[in-house]
CSV table of N, CA and C and ligand atoms in Angstrom, one decimal:
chain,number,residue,atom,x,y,z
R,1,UNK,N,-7.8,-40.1,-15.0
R,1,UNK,CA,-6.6,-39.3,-14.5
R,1,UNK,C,-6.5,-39.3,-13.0
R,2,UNK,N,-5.5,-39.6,-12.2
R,2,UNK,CA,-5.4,-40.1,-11.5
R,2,UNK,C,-5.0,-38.2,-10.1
R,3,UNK,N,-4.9,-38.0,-9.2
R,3,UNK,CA,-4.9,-37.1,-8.7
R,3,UNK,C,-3.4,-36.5,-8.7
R,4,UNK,N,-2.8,-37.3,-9.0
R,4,UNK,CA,-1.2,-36.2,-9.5
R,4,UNK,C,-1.0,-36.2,-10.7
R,5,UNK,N,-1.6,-36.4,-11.3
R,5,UNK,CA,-1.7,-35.9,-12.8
R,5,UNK,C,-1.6,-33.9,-13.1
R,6,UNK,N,-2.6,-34.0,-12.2
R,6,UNK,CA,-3.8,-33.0,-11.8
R,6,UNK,C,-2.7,-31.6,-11.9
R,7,UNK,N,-2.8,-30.6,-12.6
R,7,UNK,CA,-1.7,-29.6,-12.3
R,7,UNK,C,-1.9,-28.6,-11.3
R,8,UNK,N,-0.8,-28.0,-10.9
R,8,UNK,CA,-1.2,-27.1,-9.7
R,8,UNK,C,-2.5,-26.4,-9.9
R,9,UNK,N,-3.3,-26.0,-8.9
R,9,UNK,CA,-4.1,-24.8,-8.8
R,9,UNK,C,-3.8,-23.7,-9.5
R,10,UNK,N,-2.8,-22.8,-9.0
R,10,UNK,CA,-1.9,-21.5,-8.8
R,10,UNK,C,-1.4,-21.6,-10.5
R,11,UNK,N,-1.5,-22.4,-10.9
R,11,UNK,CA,-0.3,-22.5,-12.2
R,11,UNK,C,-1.0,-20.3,-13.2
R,12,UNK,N,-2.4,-20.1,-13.1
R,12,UNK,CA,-2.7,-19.8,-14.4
R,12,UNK,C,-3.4,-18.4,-13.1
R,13,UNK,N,-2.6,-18.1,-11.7
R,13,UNK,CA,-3.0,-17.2,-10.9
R,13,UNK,C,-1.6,-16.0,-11.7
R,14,UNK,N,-2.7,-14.9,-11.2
R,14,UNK,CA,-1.2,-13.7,-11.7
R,14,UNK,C,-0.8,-13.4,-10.5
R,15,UNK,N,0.5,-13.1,-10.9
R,15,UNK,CA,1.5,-12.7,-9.1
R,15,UNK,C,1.3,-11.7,-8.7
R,16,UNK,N,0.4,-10.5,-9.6
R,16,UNK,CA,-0.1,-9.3,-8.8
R,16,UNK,C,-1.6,-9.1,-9.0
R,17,UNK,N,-1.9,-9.2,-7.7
R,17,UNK,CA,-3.7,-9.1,-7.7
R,17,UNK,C,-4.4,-7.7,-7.7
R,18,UNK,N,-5.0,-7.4,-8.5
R,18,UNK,CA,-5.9,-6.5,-8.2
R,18,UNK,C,-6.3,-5.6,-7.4
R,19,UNK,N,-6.0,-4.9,-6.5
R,19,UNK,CA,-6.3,-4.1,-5.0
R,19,UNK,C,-7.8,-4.2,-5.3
R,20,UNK,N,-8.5,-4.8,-4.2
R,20,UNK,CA,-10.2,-4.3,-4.2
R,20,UNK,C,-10.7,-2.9,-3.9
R,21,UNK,N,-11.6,-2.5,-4.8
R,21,UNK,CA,-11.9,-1.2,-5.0
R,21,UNK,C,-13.3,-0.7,-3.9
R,22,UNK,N,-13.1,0.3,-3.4
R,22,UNK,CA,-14.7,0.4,-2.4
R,22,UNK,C,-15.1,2.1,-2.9
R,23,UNK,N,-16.2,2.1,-3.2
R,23,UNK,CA,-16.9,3.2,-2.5
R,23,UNK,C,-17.4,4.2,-1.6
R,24,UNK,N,-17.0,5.1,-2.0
R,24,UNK,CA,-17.7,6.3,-1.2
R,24,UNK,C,-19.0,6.6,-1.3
R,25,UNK,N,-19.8,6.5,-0.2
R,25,UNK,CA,-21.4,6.8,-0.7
R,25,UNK,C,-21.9,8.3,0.1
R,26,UNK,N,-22.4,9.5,-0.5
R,26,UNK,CA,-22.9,10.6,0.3
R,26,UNK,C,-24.0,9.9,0.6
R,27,UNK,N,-24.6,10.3,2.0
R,27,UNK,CA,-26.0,10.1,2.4
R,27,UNK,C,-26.6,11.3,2.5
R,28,UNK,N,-27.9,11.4,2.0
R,28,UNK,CA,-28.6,12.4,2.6
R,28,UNK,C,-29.2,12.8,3.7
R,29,UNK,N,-29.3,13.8,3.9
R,29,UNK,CA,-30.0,13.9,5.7
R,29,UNK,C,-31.0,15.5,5.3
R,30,UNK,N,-31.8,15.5,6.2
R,30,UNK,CA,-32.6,16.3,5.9
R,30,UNK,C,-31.8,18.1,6.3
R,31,UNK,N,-31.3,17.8,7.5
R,31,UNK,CA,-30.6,18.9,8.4
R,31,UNK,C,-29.2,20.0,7.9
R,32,UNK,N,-28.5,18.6,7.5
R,32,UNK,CA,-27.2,19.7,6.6
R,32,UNK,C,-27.5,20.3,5.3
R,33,UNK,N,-26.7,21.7,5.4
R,33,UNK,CA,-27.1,23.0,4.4
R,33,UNK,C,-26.0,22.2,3.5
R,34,UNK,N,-26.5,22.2,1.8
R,34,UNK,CA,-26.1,22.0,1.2
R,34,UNK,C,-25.2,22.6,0.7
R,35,UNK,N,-24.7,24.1,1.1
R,35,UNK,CA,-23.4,24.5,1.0
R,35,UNK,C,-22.5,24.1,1.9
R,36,UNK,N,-22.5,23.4,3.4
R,36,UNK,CA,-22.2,22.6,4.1
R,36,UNK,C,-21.4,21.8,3.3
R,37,UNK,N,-22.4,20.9,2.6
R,37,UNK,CA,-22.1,19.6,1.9
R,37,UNK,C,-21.0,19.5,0.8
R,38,UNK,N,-21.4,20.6,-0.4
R,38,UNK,CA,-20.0,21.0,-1.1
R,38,UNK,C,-18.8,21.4,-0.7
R,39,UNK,N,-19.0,21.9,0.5
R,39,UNK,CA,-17.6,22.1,0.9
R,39,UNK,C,-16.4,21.4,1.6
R,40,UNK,N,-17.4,21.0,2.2
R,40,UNK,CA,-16.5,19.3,2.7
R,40,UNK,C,-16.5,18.6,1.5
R,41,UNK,N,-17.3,18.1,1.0
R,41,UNK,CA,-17.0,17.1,-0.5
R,41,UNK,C,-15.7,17.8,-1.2
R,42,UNK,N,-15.7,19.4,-1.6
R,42,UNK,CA,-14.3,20.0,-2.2
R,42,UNK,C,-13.3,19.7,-1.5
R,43,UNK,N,-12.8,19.6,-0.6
R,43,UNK,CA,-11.7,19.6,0.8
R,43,UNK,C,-11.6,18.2,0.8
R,44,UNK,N,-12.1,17.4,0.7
R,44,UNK,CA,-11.7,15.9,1.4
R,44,UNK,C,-11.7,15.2,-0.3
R,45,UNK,N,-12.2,15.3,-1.1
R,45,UNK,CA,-12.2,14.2,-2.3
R,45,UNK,C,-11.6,15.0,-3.1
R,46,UNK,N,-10.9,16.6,-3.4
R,46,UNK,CA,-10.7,17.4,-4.0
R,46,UNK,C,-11.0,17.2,-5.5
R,47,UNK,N,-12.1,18.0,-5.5
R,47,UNK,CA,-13.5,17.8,-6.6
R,47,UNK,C,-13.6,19.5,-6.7
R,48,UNK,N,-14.2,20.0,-8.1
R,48,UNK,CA,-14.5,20.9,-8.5
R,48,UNK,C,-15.7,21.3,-7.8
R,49,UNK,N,-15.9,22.5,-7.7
R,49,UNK,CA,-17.5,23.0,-6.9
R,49,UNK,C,-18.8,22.2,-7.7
R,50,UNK,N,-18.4,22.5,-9.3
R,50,UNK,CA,-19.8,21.6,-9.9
R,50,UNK,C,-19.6,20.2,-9.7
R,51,UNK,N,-18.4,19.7,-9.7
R,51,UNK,CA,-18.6,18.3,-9.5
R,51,UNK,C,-19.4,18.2,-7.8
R,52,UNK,N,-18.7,19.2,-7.5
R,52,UNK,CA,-19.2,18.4,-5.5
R,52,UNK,C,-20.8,19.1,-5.8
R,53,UNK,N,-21.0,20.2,-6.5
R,53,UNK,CA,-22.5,20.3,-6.8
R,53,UNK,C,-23.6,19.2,-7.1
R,54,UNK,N,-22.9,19.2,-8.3
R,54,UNK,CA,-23.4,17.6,-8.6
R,54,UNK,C,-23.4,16.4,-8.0
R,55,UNK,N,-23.0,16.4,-7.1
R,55,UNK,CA,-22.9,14.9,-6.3
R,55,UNK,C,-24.0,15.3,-5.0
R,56,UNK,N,-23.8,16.6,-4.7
R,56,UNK,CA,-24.4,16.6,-3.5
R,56,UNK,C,-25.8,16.8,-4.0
R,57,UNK,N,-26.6,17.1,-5.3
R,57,UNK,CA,-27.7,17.6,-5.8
R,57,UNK,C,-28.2,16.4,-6.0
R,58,UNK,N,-27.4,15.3,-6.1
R,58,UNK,CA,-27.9,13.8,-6.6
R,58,UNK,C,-28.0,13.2,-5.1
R,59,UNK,N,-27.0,13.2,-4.3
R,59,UNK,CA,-28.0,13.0,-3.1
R,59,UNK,C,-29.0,13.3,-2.1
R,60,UNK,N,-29.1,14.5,-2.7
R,60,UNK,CA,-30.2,15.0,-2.2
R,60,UNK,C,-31.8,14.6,-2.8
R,61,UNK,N,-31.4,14.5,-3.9
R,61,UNK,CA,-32.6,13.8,-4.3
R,61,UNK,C,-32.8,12.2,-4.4
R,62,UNK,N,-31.8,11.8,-4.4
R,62,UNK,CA,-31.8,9.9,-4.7
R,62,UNK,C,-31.6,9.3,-2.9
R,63,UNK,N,-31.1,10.3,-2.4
R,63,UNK,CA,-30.8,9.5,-1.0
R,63,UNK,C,-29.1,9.5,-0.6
R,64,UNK,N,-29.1,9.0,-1.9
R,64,UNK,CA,-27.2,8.6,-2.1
R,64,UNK,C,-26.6,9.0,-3.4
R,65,UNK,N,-25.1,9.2,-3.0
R,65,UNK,CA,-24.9,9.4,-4.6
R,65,UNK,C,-22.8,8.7,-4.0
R,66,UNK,N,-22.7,7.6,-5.6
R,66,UNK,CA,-21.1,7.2,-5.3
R,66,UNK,C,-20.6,8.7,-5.1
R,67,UNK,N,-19.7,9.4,-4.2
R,67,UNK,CA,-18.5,10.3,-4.3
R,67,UNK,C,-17.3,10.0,-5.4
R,68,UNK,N,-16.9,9.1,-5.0
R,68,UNK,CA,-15.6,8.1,-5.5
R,68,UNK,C,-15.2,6.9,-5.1
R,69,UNK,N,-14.0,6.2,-6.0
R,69,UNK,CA,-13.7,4.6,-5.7
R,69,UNK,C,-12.3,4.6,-5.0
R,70,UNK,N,-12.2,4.1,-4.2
R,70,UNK,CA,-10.5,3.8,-3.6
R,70,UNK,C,-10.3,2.5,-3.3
R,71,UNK,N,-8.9,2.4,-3.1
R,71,UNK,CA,-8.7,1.4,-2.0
R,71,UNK,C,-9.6,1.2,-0.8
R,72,UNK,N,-9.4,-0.1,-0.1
R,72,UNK,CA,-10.1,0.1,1.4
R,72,UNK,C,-9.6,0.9,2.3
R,73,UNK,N,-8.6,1.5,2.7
R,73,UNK,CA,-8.0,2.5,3.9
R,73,UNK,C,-8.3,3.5,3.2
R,74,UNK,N,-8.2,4.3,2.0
R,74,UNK,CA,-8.4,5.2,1.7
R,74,UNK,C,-9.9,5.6,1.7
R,75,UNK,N,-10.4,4.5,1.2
R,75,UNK,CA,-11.9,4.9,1.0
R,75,UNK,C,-12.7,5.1,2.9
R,76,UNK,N,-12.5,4.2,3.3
R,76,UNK,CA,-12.5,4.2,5.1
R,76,UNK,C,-12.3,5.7,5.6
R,77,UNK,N,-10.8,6.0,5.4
R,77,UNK,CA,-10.3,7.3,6.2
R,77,UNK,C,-11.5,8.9,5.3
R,78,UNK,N,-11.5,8.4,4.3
R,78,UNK,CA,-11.9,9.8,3.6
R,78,UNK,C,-13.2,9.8,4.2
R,79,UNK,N,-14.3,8.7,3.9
R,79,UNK,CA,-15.7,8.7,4.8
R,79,UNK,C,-15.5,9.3,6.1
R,80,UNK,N,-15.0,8.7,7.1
R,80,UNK,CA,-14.7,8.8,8.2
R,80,UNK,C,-14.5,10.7,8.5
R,81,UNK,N,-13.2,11.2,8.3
R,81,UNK,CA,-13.1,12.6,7.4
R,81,UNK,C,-14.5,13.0,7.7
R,82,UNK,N,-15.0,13.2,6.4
R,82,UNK,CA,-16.1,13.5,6.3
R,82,UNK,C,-17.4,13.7,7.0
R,83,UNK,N,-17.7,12.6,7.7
R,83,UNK,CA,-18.2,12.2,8.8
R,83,UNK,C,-18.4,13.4,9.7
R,84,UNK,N,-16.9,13.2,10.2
R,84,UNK,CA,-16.4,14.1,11.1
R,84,UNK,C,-17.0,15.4,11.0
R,85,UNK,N,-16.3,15.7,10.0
R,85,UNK,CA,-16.4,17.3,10.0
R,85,UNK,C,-18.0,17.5,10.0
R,86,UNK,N,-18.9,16.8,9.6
R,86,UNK,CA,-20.5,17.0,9.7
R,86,UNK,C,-20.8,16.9,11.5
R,87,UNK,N,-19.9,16.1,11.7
R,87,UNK,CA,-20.0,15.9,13.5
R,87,UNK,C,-19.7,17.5,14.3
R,88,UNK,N,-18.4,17.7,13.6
R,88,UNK,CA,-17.8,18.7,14.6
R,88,UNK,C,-18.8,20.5,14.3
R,89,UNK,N,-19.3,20.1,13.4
R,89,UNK,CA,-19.6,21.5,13.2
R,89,UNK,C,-21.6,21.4,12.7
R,90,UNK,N,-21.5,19.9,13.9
R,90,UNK,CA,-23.4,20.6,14.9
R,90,UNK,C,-24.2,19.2,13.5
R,91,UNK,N,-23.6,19.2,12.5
R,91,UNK,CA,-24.6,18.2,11.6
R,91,UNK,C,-24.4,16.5,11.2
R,92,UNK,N,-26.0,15.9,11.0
R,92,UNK,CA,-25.3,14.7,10.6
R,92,UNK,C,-25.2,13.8,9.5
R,93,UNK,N,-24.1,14.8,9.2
R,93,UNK,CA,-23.6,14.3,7.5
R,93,UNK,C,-22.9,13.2,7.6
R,94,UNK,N,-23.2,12.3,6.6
R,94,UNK,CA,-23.1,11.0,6.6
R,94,UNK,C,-22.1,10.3,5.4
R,95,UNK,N,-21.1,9.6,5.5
R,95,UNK,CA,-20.7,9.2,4.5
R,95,UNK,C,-20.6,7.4,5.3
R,96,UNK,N,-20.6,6.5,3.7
R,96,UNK,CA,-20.2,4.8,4.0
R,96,UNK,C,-19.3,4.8,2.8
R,97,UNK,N,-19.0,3.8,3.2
R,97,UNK,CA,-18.1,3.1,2.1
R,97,UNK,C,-18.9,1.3,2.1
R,98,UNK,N,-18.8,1.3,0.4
R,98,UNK,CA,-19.2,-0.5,0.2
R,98,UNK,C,-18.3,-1.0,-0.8
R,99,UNK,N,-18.0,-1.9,-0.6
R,99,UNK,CA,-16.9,-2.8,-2.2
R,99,UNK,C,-17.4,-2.8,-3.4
R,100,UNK,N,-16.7,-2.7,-4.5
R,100,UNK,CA,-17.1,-2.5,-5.4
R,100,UNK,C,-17.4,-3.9,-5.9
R,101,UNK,N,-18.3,-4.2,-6.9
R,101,UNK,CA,-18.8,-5.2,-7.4
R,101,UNK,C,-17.3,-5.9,-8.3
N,201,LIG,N1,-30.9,17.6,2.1
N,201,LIG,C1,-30.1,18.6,2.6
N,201,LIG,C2,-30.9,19.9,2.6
N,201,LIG,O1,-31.9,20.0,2.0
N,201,LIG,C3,-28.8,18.8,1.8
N,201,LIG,C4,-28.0,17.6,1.8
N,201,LIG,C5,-27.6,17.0,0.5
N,201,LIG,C6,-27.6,17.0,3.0
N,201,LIG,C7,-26.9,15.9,0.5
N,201,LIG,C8,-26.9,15.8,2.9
N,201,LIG,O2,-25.7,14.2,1.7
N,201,LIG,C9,-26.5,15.3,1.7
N,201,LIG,N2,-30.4,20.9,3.4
């Protein structure tokens, strides 16, 4: 078979891709009060108190725990957010974001 035989590349691509998905990861830190922590988690990812319980009780003991999945700007801004508010008010609460597998 000769090289124009050959059919397009693109022929069997779909015209709407996927948005890549990233994570929110809480970090633990020794310093921030864990009512601290739920309450920014409630405010910025708008989560139930047991859910932000539960997320913040799993990073506290594992190190990290996923928050949630977004887009990349969303997932970025809401870390960031987060961040912040651990900055502005004296602690160093930590959020990243990584792509989803
Ligand atoms: N480890 C903190 C404490 O004992 C609480 C905490 C939990 C801080 C999760 C950050 O991402 C965090 N006060």
């Amino acid at each position: 078979m000769s090289d124009t035989d050959l059919k397009p590349r693109t022929e069997n691509k779909p015209k709407t891709q996927k948005p890549k998905l990233y994570k929110v990861l809480l970090i633990n830190d020794d310093y921030t009060p864990r009512d601290f922590v739920v309450t920014v988690l409630k405010r910025i990812f708008r989560i139930s108190e047991d859910q932000a319980y539960r997320v913040m009780i799993t990073a506290h003991r594992r190190g990290t725990c996923v928050v949630a999945v977004y887009t990349r700007d969303v997932a970025e801004t809401k870390a960031t957010e987060g961040t912040d508010a651990g900055l502005r008010a004296g602690y160093p609460l930590m959020f990243s974001t990584e792509p989803e597998e």
